[in-house]
mmCIF file of C-alpha atoms in Angstrom:
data_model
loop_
_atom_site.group_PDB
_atom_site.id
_atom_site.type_symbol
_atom_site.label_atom_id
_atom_site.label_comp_id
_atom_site.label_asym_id
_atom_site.label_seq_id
_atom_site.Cartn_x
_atom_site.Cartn_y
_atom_site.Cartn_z
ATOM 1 C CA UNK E 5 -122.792 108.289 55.038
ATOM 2 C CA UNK E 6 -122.436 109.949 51.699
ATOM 3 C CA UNK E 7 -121.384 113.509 53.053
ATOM 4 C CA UNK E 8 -119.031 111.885 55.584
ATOM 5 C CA UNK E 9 -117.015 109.850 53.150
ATOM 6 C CA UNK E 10 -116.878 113.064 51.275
ATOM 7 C CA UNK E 11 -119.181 112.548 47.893
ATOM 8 C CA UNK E 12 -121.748 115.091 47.937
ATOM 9 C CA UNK E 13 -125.816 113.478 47.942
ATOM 10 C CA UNK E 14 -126.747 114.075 44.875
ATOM 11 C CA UNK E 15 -130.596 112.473 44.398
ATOM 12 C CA UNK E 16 -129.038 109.512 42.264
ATOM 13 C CA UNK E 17 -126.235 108.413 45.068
ATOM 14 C CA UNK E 18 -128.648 108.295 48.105
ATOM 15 C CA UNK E 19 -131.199 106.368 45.569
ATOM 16 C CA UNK E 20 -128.304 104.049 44.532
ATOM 17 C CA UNK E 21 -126.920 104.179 47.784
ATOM 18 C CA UNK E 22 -130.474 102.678 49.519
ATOM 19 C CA UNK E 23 -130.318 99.931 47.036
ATOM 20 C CA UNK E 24 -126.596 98.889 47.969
ATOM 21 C CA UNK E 25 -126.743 99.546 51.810
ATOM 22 C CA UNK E 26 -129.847 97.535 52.781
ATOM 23 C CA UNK E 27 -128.579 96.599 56.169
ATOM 24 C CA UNK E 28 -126.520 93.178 54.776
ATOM 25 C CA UNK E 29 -123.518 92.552 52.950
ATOM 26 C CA UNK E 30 -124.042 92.670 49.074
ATOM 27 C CA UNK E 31 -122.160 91.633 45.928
ATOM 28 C CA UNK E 32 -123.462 93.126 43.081
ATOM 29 C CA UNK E 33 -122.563 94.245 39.241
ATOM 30 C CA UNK E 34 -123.192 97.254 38.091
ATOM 31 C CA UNK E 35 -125.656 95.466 35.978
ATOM 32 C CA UNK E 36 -127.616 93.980 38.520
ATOM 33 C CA UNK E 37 -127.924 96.993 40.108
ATOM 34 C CA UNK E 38 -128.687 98.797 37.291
ATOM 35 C CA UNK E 39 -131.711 95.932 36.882
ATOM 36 C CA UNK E 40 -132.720 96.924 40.496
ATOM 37 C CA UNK E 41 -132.327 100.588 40.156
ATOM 38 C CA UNK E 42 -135.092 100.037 36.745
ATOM 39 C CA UNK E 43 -137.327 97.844 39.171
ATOM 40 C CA UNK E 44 -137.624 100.196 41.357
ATOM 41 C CA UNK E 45 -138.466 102.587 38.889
ATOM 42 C CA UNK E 46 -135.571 105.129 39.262
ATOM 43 C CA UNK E 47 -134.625 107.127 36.190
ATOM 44 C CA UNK E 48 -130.697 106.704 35.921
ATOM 45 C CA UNK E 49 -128.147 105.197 33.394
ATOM 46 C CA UNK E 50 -126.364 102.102 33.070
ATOM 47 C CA UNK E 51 -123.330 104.709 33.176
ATOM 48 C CA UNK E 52 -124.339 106.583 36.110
ATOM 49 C CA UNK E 53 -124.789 102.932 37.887
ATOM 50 C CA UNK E 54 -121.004 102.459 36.893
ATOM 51 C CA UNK E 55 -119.913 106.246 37.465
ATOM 52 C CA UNK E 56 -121.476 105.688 40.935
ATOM 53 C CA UNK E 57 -120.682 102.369 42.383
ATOM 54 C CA UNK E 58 -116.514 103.951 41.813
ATOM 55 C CA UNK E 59 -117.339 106.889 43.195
ATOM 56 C CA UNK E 60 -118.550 105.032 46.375
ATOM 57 C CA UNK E 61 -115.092 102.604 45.578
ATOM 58 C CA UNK E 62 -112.455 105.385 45.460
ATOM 59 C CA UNK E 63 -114.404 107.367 48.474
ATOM 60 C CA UNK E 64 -114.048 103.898 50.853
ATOM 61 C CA UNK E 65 -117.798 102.451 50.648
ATOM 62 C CA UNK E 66 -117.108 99.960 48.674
ATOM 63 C CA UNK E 67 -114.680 97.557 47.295
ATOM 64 C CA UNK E 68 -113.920 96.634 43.552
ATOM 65 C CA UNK E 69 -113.897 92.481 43.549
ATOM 66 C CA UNK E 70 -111.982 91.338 39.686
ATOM 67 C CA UNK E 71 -112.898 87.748 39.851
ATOM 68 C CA UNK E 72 -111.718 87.819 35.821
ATOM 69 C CA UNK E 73 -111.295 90.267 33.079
ATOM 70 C CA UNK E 74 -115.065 90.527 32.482
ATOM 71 C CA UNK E 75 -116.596 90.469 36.112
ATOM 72 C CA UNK E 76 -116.763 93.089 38.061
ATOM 73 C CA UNK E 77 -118.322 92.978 41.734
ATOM 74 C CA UNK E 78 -118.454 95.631 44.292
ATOM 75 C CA UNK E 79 -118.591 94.601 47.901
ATOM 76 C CA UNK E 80 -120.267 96.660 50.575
ATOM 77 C CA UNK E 81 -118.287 94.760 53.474
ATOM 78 C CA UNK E 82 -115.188 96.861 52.998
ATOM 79 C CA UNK E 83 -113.651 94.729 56.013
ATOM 80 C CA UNK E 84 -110.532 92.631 55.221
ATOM 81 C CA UNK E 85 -111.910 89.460 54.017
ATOM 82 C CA UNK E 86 -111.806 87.012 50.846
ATOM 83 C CA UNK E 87 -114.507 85.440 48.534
ATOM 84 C CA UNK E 88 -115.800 81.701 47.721
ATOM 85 C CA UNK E 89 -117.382 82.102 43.553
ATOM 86 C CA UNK E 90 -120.005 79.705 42.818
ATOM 87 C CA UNK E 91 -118.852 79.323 39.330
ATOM 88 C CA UNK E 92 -122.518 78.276 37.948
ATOM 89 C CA UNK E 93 -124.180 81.080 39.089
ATOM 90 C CA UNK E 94 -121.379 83.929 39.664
ATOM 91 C CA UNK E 95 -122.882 84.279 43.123
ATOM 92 C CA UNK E 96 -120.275 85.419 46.017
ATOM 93 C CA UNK E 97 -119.714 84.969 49.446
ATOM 94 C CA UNK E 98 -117.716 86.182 51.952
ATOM 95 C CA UNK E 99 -114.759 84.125 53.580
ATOM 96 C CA UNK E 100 -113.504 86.085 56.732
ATOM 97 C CA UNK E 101 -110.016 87.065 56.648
ATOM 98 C CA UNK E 102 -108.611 85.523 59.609
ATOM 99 C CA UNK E 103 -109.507 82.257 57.997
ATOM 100 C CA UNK E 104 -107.090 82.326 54.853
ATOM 101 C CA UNK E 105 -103.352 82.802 55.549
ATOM 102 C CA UNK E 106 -101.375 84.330 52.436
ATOM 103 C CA UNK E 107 -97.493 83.826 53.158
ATOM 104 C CA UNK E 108 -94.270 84.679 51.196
ATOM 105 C CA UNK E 109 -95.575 86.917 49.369
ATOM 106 C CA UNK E 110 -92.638 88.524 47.061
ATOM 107 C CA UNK E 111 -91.088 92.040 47.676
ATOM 108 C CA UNK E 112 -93.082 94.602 45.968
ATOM 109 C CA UNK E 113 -91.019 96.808 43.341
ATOM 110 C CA UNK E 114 -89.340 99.925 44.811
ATOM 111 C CA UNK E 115 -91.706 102.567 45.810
ATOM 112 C CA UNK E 116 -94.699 100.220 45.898
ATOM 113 C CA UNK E 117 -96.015 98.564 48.591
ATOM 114 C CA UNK E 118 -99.064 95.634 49.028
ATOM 115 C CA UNK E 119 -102.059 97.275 49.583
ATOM 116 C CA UNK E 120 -104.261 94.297 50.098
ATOM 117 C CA UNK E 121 -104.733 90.686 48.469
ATOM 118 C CA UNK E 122 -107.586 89.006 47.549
ATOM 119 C CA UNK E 123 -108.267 85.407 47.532
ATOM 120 C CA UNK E 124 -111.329 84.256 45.671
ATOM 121 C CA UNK E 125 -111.739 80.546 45.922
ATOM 122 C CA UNK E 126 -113.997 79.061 42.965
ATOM 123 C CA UNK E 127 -116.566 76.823 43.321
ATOM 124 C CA UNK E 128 -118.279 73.763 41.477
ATOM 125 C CA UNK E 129 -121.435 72.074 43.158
ATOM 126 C CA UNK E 130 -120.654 68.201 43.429
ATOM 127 C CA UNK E 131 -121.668 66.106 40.188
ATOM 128 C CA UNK E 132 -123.465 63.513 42.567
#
């Protein structure tokens, strides 16, 4: 997968890279996978954790979710699709995309165009 989207496999991707592809979709931080990567008693970097999971971003593996200006997810569904945030617990979940309809959307400035939206609908559990 690695050598196909064009990232060489160094030891530290395919280790990272087992963590993240596990045969589901994940959401993850590069914290929490930094807390994995220590449980499973791999020898990288909090840095390397982040210097890896946009390598895998910019090389189409995964996708950067900004829920706000200090969370961070990446998404190993790379499909076209939208979130529901459990606000308590900063926990994910996919929406598919034919289920959210984003209209009027304005005219991008000259020589830019819409690459994609994302809708991430936030969460509370009920009081009662």
């Amino acid at each position: 997968m690695l050598t196909a989207a064009g990232l060489r496999p160094t030891r530290q991707r395919l280790a990272l890279g087992e963590l993240l592809f596990q045969g589901y979709d994940r959401h993850v931080t590069a914290e929490r996978l930094y807390d994995e990567a220590v449980a499973a008693n791999l020898s990288v970097s909090l840095a390397t954790v982040y210097n890896t999971l946009h390598q895998f971003t910019d090389a189409g593996l995964l996708r950067e979710i900004a829920v706000d200006g200090a969370r961070v997810y990446f998404d190993t569904n790379v499909s076209a699709h939208h979130h529901f945030l459990i606000e308590e617990d900063g926990e994910l979940h996919d929406i598919p995309g034919s289920k959210v309809a984003v209209m009027d959307l304005p005219t991008p400035p000259k020589g830019m165009r819409i690459d994609r939206v994302d809708v991430v609908v936030r969460l509370r559990r009920d009081e009662g």
